[in-house]
CSV table of C-alpha atoms in Angstrom, one decimal:
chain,number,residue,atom,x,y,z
A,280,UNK,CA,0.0,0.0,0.0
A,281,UNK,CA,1.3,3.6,-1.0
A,282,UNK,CA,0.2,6.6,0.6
A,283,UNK,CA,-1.0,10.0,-0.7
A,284,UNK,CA,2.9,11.0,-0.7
A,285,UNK,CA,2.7,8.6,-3.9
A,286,UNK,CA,0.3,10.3,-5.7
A,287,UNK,CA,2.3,11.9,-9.4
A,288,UNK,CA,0.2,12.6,-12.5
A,289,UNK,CA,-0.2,10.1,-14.5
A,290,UNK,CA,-0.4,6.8,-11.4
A,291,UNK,CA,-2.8,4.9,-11.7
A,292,UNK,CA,-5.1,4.4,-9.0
A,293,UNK,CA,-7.3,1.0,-7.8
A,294,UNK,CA,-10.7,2.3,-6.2
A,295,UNK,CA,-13.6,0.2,-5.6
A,296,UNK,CA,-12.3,-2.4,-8.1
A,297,UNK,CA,-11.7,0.3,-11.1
A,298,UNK,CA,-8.9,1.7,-12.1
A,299,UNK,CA,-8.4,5.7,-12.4
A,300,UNK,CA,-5.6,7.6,-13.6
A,301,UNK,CA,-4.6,10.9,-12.1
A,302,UNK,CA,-4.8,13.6,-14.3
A,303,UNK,CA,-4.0,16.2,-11.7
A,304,UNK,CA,-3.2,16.6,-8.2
A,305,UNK,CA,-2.8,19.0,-5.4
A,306,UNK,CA,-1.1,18.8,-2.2
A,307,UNK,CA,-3.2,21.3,-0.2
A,308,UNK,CA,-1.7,22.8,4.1
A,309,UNK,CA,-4.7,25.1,4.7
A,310,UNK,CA,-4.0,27.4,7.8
A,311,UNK,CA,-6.4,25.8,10.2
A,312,UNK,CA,-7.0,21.7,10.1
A,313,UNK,CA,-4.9,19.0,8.6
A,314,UNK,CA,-3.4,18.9,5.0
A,315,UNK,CA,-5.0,17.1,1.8
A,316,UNK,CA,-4.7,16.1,-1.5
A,317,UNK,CA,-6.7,17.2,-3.5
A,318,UNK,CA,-7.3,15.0,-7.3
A,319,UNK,CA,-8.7,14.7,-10.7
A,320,UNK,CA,-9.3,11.3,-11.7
A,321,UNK,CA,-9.8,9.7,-15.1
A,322,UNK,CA,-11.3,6.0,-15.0
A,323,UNK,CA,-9.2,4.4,-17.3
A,324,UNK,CA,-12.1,2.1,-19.4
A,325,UNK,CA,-14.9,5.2,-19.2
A,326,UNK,CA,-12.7,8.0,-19.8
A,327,UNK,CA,-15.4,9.5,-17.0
A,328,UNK,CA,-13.3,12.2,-14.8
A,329,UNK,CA,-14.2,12.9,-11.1
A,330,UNK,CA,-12.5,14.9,-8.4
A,331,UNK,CA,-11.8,13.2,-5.5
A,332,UNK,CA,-9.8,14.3,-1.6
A,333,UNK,CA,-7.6,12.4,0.3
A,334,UNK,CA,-6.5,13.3,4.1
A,335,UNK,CA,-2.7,13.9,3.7
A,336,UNK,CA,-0.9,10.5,4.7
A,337,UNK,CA,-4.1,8.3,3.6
A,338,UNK,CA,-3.1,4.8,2.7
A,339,UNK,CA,-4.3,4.6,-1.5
A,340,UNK,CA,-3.3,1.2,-3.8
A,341,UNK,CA,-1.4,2.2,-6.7
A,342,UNK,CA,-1.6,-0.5,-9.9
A,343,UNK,CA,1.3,-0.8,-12.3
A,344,UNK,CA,0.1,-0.4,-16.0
A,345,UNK,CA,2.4,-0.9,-18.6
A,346,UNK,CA,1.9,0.7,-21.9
A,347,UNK,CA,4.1,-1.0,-24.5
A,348,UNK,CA,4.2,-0.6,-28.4
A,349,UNK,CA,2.8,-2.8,-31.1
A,350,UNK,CA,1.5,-3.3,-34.4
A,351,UNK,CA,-1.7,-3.8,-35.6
A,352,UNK,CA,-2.1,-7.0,-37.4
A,353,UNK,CA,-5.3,-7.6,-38.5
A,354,UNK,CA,-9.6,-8.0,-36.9
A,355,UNK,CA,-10.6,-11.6,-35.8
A,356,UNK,CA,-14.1,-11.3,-35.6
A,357,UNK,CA,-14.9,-9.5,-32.5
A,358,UNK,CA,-11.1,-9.2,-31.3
A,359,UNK,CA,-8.2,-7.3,-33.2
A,360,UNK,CA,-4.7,-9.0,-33.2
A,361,UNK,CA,-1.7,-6.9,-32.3
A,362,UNK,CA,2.2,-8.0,-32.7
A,363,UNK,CA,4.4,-6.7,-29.9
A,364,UNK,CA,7.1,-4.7,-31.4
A,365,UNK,CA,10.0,-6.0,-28.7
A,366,UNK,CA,9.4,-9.8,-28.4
A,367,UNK,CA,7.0,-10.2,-31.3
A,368,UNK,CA,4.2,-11.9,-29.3
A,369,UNK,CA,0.7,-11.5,-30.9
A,370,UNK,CA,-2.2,-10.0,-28.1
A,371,UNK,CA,-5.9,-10.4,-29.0
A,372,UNK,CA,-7.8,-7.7,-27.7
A,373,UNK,CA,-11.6,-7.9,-27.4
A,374,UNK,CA,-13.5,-5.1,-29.7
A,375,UNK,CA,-14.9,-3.5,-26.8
A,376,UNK,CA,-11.4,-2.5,-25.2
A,377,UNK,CA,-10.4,-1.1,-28.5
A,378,UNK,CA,-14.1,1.1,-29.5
A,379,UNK,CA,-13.9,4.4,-31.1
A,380,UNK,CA,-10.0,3.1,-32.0
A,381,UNK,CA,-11.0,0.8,-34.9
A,382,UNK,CA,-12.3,3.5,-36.9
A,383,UNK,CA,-8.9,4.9,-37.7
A,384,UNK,CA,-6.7,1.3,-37.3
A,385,UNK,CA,-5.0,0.4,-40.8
A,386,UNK,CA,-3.2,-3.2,-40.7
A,387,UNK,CA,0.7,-2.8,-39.9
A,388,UNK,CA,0.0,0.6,-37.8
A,389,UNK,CA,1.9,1.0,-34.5
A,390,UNK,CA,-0.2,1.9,-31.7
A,391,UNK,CA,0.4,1.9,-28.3
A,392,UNK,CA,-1.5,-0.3,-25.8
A,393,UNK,CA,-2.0,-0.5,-21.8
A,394,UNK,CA,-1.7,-3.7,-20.0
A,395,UNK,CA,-2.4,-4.0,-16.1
A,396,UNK,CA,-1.5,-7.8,-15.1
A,397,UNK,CA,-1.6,-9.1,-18.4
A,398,UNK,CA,-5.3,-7.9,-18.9
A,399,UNK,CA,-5.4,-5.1,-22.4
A,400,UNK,CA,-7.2,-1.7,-20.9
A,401,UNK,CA,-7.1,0.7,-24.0
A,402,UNK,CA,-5.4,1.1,-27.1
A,403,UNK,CA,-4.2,4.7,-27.8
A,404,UNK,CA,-3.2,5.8,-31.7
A,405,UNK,CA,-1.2,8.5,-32.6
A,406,UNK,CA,-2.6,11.8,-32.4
A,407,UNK,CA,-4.3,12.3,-36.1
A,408,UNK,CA,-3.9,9.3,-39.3
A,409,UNK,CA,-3.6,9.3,-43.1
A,410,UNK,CA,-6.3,7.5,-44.6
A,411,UNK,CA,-7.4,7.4,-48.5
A,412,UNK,CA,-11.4,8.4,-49.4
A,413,UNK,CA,-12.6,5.6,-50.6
A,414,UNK,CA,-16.1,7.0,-51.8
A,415,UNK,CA,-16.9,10.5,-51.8
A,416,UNK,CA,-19.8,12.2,-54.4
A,417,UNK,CA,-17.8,14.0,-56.7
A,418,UNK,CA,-17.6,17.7,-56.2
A,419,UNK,CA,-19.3,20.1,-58.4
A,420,UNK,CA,-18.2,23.3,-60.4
A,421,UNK,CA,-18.1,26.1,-57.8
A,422,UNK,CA,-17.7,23.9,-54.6
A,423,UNK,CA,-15.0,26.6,-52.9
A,424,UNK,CA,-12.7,25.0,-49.8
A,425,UNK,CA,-14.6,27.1,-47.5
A,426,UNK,CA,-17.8,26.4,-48.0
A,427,UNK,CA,-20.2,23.3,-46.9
A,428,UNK,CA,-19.0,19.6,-46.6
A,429,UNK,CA,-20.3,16.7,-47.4
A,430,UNK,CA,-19.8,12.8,-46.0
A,431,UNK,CA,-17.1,10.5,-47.3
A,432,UNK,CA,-16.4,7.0,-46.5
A,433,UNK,CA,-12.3,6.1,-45.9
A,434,UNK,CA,-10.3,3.2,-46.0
A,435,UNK,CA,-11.6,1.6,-42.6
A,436,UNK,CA,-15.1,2.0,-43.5
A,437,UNK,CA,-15.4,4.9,-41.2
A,438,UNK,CA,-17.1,8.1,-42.2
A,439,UNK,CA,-16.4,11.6,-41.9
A,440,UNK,CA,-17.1,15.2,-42.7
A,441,UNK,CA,-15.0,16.3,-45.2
A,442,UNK,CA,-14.8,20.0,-47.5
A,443,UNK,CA,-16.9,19.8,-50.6
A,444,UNK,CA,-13.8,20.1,-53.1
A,445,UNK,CA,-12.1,16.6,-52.2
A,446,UNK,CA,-12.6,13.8,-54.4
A,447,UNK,CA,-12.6,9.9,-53.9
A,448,UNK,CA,-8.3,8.7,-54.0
A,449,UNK,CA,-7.5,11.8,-51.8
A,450,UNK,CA,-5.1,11.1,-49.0
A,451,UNK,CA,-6.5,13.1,-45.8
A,452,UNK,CA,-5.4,13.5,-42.1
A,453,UNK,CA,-7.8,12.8,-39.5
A,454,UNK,CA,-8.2,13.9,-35.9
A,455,UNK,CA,-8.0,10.5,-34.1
A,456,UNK,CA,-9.7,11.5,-31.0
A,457,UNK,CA,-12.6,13.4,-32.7
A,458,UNK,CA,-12.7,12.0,-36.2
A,459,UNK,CA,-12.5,15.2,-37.5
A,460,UNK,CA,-10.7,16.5,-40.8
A,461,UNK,CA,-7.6,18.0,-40.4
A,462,UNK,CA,-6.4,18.6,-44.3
A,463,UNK,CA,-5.1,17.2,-47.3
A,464,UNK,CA,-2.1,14.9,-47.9
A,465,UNK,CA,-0.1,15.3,-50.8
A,466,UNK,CA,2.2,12.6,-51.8
């Protein structure tokens, strides 16, 4: 068991059987009464934040999570198969762990995934991705970059908003954490 003299961002914390990551903390000596820390906690599976306060010296389990790098493989059915990029085991992780993430995995990507006792948590992708529209309606004479935009499918099957100039073989970058289009990629 650590104590509250443990608490750095980015521990991970086990409360009530769930796991929470500290985002931010705050080691609080008011005038008057005892000293506390005071946190903001991210559950690791929800993304849901709370603030929580611990009394100064209050005895708090801290979980080891290891986030290691690998490459994505390929989908299994429900699961997705990633290669570890030191010792070149292969890790199934079940589609639920890996949600919103799929919509932006291509096969021999490197992502980076977070393991606590063996057990996959999340899997975290680079900040935005290339992918290649592959339907779009074609643009019409007059369609400006500023103006409207209009759906179109890319390579993972995922769909996004994109301006109404772009045609289907375009190479665009996209916001992994929003799914949101960030601009064109010229080869």
């Amino acid at each position: 068991m650590a104590s509250t003299a443990d608490i750095k961002n980015g521990v991970v914390l086990s409360i009530d059987g769930q796991l929470w990551s500290v985002i931010e903390f705050q080691h609080v000596k008011p005038g008057k009464g005892g000293a506390f820390v005071r946190t903001k906690l991210k559950n690791v599976v929800s993304g849901k934040t709370v603030d929580r306060t611990y009394n100064a010296g209050a005895k708090i389990e801290i979980e080891n999570v290891d986030r290691r790098d690998f490459t994505y493989l390929y989908s299994d059915g429900d699961g997705y198969v990633f290669m570890d990029q030191t010792d070149f085991d292969q890790l199934t992780v079940p589609g639920t762990v890996v949600g919103d993430a799929a919509n932006f995995m291509l096969e021999n990507q490197s992502v980076t995934v977070a393991l606590n006792n063996g057990n996959p948590l999340y899997v975290e992708l680079p900040a935005s991705v290339v992918l290649e529209i592959t339907y779009t309606e074609p643009g019409l004479q007059g369609d400006r970059s500023t103006g409207g935009t209009k759906p179109a499918t890319v390579e993972t099957g995922y769909e996004i908003q994109v301006p109404l100039f772009l045609e289907t073989g375009t190479k665009v970058k996209v916001d992994t954490r929003t799914g949101d289009y960030l601009g064109r990629v010229n080869d």
